[in-house]
Short mmCIF file of C-alpha atoms in Angstrom, two decimals:
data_model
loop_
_atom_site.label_atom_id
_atom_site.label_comp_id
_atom_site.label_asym_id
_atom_site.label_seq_id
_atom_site.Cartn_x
_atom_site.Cartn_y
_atom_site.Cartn_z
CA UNK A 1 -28.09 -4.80 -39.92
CA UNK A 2 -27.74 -7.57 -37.24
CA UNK A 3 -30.75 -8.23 -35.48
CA UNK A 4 -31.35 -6.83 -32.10
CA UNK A 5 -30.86 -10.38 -30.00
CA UNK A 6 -27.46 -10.37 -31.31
CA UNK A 7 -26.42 -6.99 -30.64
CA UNK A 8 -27.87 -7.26 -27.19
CA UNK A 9 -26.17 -10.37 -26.37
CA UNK A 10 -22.43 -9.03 -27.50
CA UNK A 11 -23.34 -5.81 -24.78
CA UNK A 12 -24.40 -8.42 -22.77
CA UNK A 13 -20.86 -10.41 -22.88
CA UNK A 14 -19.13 -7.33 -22.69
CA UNK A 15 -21.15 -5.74 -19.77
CA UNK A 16 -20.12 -9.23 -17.94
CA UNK A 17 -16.06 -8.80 -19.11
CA UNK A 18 -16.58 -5.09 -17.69
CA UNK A 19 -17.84 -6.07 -14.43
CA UNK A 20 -14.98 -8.69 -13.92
CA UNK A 21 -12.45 -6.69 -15.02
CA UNK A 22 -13.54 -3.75 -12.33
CA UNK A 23 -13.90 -6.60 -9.82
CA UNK A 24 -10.11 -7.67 -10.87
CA UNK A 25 -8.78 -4.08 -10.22
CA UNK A 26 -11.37 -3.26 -7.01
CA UNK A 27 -9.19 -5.91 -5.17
CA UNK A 28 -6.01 -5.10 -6.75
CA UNK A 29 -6.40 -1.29 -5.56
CA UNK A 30 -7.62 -2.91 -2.23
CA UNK A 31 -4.77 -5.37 -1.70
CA UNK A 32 -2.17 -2.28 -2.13
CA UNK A 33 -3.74 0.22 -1.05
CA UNK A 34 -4.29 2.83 -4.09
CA UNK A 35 -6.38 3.42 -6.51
CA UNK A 36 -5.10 5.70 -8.69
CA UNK A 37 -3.85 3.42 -11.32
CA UNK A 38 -7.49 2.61 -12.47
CA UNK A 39 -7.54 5.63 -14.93
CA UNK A 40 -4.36 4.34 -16.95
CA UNK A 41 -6.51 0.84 -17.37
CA UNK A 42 -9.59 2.23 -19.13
CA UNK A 43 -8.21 3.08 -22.09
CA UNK A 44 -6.09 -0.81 -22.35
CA UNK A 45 -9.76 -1.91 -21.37
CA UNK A 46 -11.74 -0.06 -24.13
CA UNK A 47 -9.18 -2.18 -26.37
CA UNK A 48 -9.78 -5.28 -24.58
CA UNK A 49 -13.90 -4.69 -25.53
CA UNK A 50 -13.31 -3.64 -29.07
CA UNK A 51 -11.16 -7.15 -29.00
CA UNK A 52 -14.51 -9.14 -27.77
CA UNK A 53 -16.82 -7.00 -29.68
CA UNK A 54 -14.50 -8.44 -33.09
CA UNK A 55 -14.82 -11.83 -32.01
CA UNK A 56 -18.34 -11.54 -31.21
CA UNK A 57 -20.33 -9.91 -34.23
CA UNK A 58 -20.97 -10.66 -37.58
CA UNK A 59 -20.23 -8.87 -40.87
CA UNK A 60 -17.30 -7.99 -43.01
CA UNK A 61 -13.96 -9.32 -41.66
CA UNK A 62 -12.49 -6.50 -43.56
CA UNK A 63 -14.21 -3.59 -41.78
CA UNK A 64 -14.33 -5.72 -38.10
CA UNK A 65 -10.74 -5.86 -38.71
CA UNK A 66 -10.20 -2.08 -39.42
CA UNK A 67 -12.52 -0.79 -36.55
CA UNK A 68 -10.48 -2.97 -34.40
CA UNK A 69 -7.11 -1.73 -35.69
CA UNK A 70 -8.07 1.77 -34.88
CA UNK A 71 -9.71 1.07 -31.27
CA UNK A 72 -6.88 -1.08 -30.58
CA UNK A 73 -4.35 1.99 -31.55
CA UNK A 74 -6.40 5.03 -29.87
CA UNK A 75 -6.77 2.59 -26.82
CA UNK A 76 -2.75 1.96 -26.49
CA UNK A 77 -2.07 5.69 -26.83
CA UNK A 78 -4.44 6.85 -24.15
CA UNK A 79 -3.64 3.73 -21.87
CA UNK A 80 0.01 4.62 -22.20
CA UNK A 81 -0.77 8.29 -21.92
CA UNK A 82 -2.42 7.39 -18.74
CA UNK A 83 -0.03 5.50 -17.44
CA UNK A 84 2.92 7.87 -17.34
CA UNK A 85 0.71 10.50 -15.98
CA UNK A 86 -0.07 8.54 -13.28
CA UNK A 87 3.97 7.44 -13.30
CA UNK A 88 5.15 11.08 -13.17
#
């Protein structure tokens, strides 16, 4: 089990990456005038942290590796899900 600093310093990076990210969109959706294409990010984002939370911690490559396989995968299909919801 990692010890606490650690794990509290990867939420720490990825609370930062979360809070720029929003910042990114807040003045996209500003600059045109909608913001209803935020939903179809959060699942591409959840992938995005799984992808800094894998090249943040420690431990077995093999089971980082398959934890972010399967984020990665359920993040595409509800990003893309999103997305052509918010298309249609």
């Amino acid at each position: 089990m990692p010890p606490l600093s650690d794990v509290l310093v990867i939420l720490a990076v990825n609370f930062a990456l979360c809070v720029a990210g929003f910042l990114v969109l807040w003045r996209v959706a500003v600059a045109i005038r909608d913001v209803s294409f935020i939903d179809s990010v959060w699942g591409l984002g959840m992938g995005g942290l799984a992808l800094a939370t894998y090249l943040q911690a420690h431990g077995a490559p093999a089971r980082k590796l398959l934890l972010l396989v399967i984020c990665g995968v359920w993040s595409v299909r509800l990003g893309l899900h999103l997305l052509t919801r918010w298309r249609a």
